[in-house]
Tab-separated table of C-alpha atoms and ligand atoms in Angstrom:
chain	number	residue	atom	x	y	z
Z	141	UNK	CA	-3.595	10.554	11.510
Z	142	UNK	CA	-0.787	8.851	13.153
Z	143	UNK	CA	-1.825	5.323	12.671
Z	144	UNK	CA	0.623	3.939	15.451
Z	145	UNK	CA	-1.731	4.996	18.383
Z	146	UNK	CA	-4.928	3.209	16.935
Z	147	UNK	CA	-6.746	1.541	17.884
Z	148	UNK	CA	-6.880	3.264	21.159
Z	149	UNK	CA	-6.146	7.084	20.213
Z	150	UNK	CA	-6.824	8.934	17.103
Z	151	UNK	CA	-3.714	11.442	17.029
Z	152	UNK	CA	-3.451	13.803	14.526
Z	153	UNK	CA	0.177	14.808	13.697
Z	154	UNK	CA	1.417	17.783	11.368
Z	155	UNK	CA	4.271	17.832	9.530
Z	156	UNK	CA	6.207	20.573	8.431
Z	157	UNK	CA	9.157	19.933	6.526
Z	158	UNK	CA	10.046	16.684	4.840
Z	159	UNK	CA	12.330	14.964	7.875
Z	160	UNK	CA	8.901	15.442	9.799
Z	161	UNK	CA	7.046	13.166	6.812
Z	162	UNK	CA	9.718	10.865	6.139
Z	163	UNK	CA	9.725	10.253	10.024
Z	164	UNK	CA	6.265	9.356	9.518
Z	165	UNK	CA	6.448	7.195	6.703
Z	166	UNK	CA	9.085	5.178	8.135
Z	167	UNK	CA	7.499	4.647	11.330
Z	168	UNK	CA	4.095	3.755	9.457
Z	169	UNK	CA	2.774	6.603	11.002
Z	170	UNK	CA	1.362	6.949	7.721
Z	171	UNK	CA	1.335	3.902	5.772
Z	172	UNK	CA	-0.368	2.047	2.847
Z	173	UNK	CA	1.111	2.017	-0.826
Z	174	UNK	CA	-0.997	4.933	-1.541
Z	175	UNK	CA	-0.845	6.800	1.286
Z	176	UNK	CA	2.553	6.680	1.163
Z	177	UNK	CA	3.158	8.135	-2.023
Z	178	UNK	CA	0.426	11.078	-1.616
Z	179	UNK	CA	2.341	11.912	2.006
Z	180	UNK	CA	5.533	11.668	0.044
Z	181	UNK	CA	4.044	14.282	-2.785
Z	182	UNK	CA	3.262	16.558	-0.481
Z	183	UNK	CA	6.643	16.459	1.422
Z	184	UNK	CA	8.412	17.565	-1.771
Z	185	UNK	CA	6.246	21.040	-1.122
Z	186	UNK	CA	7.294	21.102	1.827
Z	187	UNK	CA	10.994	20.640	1.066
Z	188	UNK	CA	11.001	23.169	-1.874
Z	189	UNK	CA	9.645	26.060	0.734
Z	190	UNK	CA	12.729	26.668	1.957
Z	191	UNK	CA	14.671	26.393	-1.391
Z	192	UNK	CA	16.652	28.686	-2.964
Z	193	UNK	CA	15.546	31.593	-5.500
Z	194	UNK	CA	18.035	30.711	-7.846
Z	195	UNK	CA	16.616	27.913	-11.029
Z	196	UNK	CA	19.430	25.565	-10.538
Z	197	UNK	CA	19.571	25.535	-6.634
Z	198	UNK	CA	15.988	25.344	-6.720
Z	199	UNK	CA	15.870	22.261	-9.010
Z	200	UNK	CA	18.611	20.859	-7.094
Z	201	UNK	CA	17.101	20.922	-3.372
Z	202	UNK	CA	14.188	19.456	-5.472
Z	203	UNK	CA	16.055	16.703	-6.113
Z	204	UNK	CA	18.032	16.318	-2.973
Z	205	UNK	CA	14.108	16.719	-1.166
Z	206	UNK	CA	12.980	13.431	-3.461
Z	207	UNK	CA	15.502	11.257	-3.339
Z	208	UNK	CA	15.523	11.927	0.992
Z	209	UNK	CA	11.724	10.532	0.608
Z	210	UNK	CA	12.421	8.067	-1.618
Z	211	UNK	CA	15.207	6.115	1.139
Z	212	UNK	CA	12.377	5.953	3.361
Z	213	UNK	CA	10.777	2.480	2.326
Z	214	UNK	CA	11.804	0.533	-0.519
Z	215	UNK	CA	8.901	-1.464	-1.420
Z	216	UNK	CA	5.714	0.275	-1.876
Z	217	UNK	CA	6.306	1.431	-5.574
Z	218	UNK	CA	3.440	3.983	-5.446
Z	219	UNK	CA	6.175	6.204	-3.610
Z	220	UNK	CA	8.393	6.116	-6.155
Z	221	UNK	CA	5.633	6.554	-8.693
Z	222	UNK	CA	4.398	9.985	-6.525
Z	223	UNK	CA	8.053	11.365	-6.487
Z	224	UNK	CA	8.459	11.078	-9.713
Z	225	UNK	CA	5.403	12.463	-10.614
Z	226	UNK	CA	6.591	15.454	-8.821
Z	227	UNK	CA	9.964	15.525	-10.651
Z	228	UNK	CA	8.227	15.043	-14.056
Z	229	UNK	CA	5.448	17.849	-13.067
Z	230	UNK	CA	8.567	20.172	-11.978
Z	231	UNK	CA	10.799	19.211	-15.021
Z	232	UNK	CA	7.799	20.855	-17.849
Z	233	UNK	CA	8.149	24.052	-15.674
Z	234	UNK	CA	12.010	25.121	-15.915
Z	235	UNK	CA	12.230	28.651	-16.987
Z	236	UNK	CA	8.961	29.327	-15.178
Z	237	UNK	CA	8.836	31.996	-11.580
Z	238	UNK	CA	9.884	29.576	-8.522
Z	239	UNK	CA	6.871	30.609	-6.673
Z	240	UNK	CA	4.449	29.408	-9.783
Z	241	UNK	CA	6.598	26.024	-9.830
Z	242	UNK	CA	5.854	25.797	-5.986
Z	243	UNK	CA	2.311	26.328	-6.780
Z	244	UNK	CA	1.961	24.163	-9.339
Z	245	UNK	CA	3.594	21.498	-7.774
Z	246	UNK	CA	1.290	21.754	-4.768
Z	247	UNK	CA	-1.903	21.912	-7.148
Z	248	UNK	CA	0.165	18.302	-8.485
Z	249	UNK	CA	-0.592	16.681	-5.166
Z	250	UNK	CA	-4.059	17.630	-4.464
Z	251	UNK	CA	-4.801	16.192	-7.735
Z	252	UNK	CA	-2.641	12.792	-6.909
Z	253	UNK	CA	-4.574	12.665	-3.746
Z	254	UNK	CA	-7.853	13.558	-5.344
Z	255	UNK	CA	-7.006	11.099	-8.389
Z	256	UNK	CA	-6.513	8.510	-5.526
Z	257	UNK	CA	-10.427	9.143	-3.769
Z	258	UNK	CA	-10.959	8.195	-7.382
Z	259	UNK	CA	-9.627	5.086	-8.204
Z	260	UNK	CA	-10.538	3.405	-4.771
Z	261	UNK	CA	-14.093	4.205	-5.547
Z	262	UNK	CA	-13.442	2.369	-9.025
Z	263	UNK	CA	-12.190	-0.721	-7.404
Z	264	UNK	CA	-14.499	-1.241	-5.315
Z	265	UNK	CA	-16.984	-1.042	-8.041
Z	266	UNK	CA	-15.150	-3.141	-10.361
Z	267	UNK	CA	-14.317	-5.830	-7.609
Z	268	UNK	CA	-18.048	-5.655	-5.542
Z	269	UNK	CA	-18.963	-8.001	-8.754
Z	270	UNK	CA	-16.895	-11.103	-7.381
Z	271	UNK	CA	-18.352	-10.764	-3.783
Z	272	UNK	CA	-21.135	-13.284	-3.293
Z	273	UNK	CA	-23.808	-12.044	-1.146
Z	274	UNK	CA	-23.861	-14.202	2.196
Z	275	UNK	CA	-19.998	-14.797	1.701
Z	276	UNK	CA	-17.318	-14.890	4.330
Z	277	UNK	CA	-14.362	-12.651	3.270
Z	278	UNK	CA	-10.657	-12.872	4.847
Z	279	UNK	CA	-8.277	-9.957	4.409
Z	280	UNK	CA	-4.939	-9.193	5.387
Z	281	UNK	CA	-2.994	-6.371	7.091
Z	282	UNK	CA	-4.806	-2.850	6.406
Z	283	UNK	CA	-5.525	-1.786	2.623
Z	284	UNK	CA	-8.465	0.205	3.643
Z	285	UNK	CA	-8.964	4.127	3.709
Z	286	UNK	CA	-6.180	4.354	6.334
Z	287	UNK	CA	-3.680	2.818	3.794
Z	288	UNK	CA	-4.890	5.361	0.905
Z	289	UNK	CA	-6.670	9.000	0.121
Z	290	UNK	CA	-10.216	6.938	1.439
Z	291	UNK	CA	-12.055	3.582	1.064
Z	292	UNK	CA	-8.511	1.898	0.513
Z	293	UNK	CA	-7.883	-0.937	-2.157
Z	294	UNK	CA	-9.035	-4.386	-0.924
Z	295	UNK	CA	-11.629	-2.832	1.533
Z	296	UNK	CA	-13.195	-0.342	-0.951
Z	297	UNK	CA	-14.504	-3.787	-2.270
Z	298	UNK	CA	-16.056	-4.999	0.258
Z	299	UNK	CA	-17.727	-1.496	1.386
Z	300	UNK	CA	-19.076	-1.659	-2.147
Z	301	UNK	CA	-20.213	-5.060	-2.201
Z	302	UNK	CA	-22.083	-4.155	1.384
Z	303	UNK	CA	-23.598	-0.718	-0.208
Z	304	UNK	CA	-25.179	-3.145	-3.513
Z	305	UNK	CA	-26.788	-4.884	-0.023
Z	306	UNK	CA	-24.414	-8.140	-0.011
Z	307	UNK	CA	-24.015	-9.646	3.313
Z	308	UNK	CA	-20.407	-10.431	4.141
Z	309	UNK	CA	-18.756	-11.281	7.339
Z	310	UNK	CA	-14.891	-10.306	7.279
Z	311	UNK	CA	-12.021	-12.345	8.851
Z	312	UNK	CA	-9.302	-10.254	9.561
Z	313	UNK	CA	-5.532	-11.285	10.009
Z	314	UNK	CA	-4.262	-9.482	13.028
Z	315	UNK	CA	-1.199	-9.145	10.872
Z	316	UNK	CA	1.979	-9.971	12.794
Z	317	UNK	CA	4.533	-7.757	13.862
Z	318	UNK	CA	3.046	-5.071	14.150
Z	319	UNK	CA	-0.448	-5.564	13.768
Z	320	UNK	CA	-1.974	-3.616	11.154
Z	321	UNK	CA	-5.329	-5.868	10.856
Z	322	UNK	CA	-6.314	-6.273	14.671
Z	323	UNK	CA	-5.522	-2.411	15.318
Z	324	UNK	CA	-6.617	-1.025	11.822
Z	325	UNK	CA	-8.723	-3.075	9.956
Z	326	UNK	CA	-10.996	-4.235	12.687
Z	327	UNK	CA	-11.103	-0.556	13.743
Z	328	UNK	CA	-11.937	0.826	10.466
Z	329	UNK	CA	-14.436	-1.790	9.378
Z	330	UNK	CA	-16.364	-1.571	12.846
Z	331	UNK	CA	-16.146	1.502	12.255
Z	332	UNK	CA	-18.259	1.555	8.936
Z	333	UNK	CA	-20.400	-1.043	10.775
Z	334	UNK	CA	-18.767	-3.996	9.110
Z	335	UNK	CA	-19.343	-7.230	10.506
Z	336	UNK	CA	-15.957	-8.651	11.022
Z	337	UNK	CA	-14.034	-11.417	13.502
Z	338	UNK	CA	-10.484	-10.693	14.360
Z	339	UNK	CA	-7.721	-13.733	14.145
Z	340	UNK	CA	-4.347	-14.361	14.911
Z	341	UNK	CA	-2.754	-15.107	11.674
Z	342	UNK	CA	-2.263	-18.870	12.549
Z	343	UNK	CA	-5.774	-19.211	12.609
Z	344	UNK	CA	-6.434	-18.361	8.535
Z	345	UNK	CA	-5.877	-21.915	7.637
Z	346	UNK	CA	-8.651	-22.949	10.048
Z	347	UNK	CA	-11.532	-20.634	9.127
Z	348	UNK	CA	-11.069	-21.498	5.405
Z	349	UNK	CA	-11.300	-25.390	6.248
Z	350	UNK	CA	-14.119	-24.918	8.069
Z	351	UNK	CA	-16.001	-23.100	5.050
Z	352	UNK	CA	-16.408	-19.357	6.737
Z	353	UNK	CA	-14.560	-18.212	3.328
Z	354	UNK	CA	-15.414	-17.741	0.124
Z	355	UNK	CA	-12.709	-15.246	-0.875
Z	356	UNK	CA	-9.471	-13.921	0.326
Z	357	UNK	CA	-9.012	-9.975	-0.816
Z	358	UNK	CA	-5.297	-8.272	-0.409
Z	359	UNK	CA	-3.999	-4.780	-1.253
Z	360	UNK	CA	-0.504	-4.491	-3.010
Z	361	UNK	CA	2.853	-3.031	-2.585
Z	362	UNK	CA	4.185	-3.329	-5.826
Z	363	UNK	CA	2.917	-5.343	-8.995
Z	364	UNK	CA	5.805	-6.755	-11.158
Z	365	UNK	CA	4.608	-6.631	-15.119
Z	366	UNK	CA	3.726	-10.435	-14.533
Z	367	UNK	CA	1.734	-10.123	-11.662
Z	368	UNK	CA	3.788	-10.970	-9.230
Z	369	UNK	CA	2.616	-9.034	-6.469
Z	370	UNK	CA	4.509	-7.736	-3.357
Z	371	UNK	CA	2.036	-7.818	-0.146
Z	372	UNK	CA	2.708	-7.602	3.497
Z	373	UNK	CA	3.817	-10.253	5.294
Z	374	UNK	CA	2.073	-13.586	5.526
Z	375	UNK	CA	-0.219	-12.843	1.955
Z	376	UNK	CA	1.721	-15.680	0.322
Z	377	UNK	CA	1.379	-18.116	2.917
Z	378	UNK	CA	-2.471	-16.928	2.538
Z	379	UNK	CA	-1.992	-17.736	-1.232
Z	380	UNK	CA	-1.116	-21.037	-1.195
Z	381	UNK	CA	-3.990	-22.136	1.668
Z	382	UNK	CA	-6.600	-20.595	-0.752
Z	383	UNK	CA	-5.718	-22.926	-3.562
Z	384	UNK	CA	-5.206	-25.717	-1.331
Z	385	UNK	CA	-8.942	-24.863	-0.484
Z	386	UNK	CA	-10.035	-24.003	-3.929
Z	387	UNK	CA	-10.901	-20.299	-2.654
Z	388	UNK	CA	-10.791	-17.145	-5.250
Z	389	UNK	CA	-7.365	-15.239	-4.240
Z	390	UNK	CA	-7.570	-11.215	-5.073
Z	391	UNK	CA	-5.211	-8.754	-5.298
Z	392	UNK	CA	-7.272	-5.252	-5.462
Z	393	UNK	CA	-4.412	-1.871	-6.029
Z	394	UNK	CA	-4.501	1.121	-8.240
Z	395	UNK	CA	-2.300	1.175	-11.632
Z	396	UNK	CA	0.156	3.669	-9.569
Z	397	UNK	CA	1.093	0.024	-7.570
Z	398	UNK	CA	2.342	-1.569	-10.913
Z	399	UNK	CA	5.761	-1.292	-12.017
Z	400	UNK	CA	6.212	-2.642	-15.507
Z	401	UNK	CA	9.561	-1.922	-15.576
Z	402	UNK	CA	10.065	-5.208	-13.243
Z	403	UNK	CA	9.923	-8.343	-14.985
Z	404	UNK	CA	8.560	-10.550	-12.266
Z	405	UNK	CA	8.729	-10.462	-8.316
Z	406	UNK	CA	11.578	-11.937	-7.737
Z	407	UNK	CA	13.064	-7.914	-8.295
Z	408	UNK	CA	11.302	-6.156	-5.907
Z	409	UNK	CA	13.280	-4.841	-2.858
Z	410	UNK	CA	11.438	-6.187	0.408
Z	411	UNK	CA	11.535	-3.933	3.346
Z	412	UNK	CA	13.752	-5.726	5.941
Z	413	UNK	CA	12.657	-4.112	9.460
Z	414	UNK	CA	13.804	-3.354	12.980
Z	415	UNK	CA	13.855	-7.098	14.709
Z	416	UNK	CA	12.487	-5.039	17.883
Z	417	UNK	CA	9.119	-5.249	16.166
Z	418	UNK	CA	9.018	-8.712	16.947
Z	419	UNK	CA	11.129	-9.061	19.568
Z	420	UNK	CA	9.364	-6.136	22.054
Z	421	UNK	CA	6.105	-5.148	19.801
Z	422	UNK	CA	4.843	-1.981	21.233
Z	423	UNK	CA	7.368	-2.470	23.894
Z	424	UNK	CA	6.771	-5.478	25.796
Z	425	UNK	CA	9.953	-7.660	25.367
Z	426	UNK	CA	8.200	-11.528	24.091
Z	427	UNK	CA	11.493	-13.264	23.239
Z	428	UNK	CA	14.919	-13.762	25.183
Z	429	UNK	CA	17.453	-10.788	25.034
Z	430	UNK	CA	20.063	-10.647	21.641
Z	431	UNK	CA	17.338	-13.476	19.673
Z	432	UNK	CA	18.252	-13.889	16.486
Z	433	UNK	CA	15.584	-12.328	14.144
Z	434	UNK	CA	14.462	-12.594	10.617
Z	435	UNK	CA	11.504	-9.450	10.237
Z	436	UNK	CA	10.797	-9.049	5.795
Z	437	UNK	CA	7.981	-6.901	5.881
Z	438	UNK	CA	6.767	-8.061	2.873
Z	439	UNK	CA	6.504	-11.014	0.696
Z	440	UNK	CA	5.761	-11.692	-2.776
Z	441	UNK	CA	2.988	-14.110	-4.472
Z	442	UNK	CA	3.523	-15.507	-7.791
Z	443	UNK	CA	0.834	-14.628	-10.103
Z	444	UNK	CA	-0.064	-18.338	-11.075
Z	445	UNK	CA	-1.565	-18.019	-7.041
Z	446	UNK	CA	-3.888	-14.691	-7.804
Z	447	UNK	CA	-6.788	-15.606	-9.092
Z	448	UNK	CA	-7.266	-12.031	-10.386
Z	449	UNK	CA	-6.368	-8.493	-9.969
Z	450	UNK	CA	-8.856	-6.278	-9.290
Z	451	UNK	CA	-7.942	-2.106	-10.655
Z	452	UNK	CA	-9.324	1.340	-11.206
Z	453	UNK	CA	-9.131	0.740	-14.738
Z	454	UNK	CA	-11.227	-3.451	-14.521
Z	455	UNK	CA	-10.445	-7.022	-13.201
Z	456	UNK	CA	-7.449	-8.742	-14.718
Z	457	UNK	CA	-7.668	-12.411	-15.067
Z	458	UNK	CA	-5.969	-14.533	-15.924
Z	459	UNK	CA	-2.965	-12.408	-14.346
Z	460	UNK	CA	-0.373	-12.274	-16.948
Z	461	UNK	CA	1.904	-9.926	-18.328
Z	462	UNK	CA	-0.657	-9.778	-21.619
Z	463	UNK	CA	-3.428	-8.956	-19.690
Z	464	UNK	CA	-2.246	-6.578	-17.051
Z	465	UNK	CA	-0.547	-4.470	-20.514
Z	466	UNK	CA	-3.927	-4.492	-22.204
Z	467	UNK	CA	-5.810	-3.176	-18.786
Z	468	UNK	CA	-3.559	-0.862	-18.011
Z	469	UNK	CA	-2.407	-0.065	-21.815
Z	470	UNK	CA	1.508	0.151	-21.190
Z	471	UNK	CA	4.323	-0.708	-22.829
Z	472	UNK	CA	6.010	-4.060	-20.848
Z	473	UNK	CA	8.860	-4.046	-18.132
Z	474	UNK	CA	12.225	-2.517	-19.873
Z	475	UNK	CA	15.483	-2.962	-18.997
Z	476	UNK	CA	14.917	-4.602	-15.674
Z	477	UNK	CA	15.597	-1.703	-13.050
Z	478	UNK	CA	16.556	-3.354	-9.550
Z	479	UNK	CA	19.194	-6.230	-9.280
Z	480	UNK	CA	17.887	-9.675	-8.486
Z	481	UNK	CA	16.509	-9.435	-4.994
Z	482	UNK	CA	18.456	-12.511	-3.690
Z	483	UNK	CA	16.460	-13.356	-0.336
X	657	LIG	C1	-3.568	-0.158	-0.054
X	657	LIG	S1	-1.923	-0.662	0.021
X	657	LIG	C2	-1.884	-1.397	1.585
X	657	LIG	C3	-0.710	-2.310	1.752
X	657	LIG	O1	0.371	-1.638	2.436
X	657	LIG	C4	0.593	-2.332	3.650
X	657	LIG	O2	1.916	-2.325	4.085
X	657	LIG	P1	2.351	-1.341	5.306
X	657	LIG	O3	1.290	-1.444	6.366
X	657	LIG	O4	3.699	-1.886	5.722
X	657	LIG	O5	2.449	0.040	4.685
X	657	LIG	C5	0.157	-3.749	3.342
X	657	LIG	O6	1.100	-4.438	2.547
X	657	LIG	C6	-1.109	-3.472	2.607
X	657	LIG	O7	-1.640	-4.504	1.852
C-alpha cells in the first residue's frame, strides 16, 4: 500500500526489483520500523533473481543488493536488523544450489513478516494492562498496522485494551511534516472504529492540561541498550510535557527495534530530510522561496523520560540497560558501532 496517497486513495504499488523497494522506503511509501525492514527482506529476493549462477558472484550481488537497501534510511534499526538477517540466513547456506539459497531466503522473509503479525499481537497484550478503562490516550505519528506486518506497535495496545472492553478516546498528533498521524493514524483507527480526535501537534500540551490524558503511547525507531529511544519527530517534546503533567510515557516496539550494540541515544544516526517537506508539504509552497530549513526526522528521548517500554517479550520498567538485558536476554552494547551523532 503506498501510504503517501492516504488518506484519500488506497494505492497498491508492486515492486519488482530492489530500486523499485528502496524507492519506496525512502519516500515512506512504505514506512514504520517494521515495515521497513520486512519490505527491505523481501527486496534482497528480489535483487538475488537476477544474480549470477556462479557461488561467489551470487554472494556478492547479495551483498551489493543489502547494502543498496541499507543507504535508504538510517534510523529505523529494524532495517538493518532484517538485512542482516538475510545475510546471516544466506551465509549457513554457502555450498548449497543457488536456486535452494533463493528459496530459502524467500521462506526467511515470510517468516520475518509472519514473526512480526506475532509480536504486535504480544504487545498489545502485554501493554492493554496499563490502559485504564475510560482513559484518554495521545499517540504520535503512525506505529499502527500501516507501520508493521499488522496491528503495529503503540496501536496494537490500544486495539487490545478496546477488545478486553476498555473505553479509550485517542488524541492523535497530526505529526508535522509530513503528517503521518492526521493521514494515517486517524485513518486507521476510524477505521477499526476507534474513537479518536485529530490535533495539530501544538495542541498536545493543551489536551494533557486539561486532563483528556491519562497516557501517552509511541512506537520506536531504534532503542539504544539504555533505553534511549529514537521516535519521530516531536516524541521528546511529548516526553517532557508528560512528566511536567505527571502522565505515564510508553514506548511500545518489538526486540528487532533494539540495538544493544549502542550505548545510549546520543549514537543513533537521525534521518535528516528533504527541507521541501516543510517548506511545500504535498506541494503547496507555506514558507518564502530559498528559507532556511532544519527537517530531523527523528528525535531521541532519554530513558529517565519513558516511563516504560512495552515488548513482545513483557513491559520493561524501570528502563535501564539491566532491565531491557534481562527482558530481552542479550549480552549489552559492544564496541559502540556508530560515531557520536553530533547534532
Ligand atoms: C512501529 S514503528 C513506527 C515508527 O516509525 C515512524 O517513522 P516513519 O513514519 O518516518 O517511518 C515513527 O517514528 C513511528 O513511531
Amino acid at each position: 500500500m503506498d501510504q503517501t496517497r492516504l488518506p484519500r486513495e488506497v494505492v497498491y504499488r508492486e515492486c519488482h526489483d530492489e530500486r523499485a523497494v528502496w524507492e519506496a522506503i525512502k519516500t515512506l511509501q512504505v514506512r514504520g520500523a517494521p515495515a521497513i525492514g520486512i519490505a527491505a527482506a523481501y527486496g534482497v529476493c528480489l535483487g538475488i533473481k537476477s544474480a549470477p549462477d556462479d557461488e561467489q558472484a551470487f554472494f556478492q550481488r547479495l551483498d551489493e543488493v543489502a547494502s543498496y537497501l541499507a543507504s535508504s534510511r538510517p534510523t529505523a534499526v529494524n532495517l538493518f536488523w532484517a538485512l542482516d538477517r538475510m545475510r546471516r540466513r544466506a551465509e549457513t547456506l554457502r555450498g548449497q544450489p543457488l536456486d535452494l539459497i533463493r528459496k530459502a531466503l524467500l521462506e526467511e522473509v515470510r517468516a520475518i513478516h509472519e514473526e512480526d503479525r506475532a509480536l504486535c499481537h504480544a504487545i498489545g497484550r502485554w501493554g492493554e494492562s496499563l490502559i485504564e478503562d475510560r482513559s484518554g490516550i495521545l499517540t504520535h505519528c503512525n506505529a499502527g498496522g500501516l507501520a508493521t506486518a499488522e496491528y503495529g506497535t503503540a496501536l496494537a495496545v490500544i486495539y487490545e485494551a478496546v477488545a478486553k472492553g476498555k473505553r479509550v478516546h485517542v488524541f492523535a498528533d497530526e505529526t508535522r511534516p509530513l503528517l503521518q498521524g492526521a493521514r494515517l493514524t486517524a485513518w486507521e483507527l476510524k477505521a477499526h472504529g476507534i474513537p479518536v480526535t485529530l490535533i495539530c501537534d501544538n495542541m498536545a500540551a493543551e489536551v494533557m492540561k486539561e486532563g483528556k490524558v491519562q497516557a501517552v503511547i509511541v512506537g520506536a525507531d531504534r532503542i539504544a541498550a539504555n533505553g534511549d529511544t529514537a521516535n519521530k519527530i516531536g516524541t521528546y517534546g511529548l516526553a517532557i510535557l508528560a512528566r511536567y503533567h505527571r502522565i505515564p510515557f510508553y514506548v511500545a516496539a518489538p526486540s528487532s527495534t533494539f540495538d544493544l550494540q549502542l550505548s545510549h541515544g546520543g549514537l543513533i544516526p537521525i534521518e535528516q530530510r528533504d527541507p521541501r517537506e516543510v517548506t511545500s508539504p504535498f506541494g503547496i509552497p507555506i514558507a518564502p522561496e530559498g528559507i532556511d530549513v532544519y527537517n530531523p526526522a527523528f528525535d531521541v528521548t532519554p530513558a529517565e523520560l519513558i516511563t516504560a517500554i512495552i515488548c513482545e517479550k513483557g513491559v520493561i520498567r524501570p528502563v535501564n540497560k539491566e532491565t531491557i538485558a534481562a527482558i530481552l536476554g542479550r549480552a549489552l552494547a559492544g564496541p559502540e558501532r556508530a560515531q557520536t551523532v553530533v547534532k
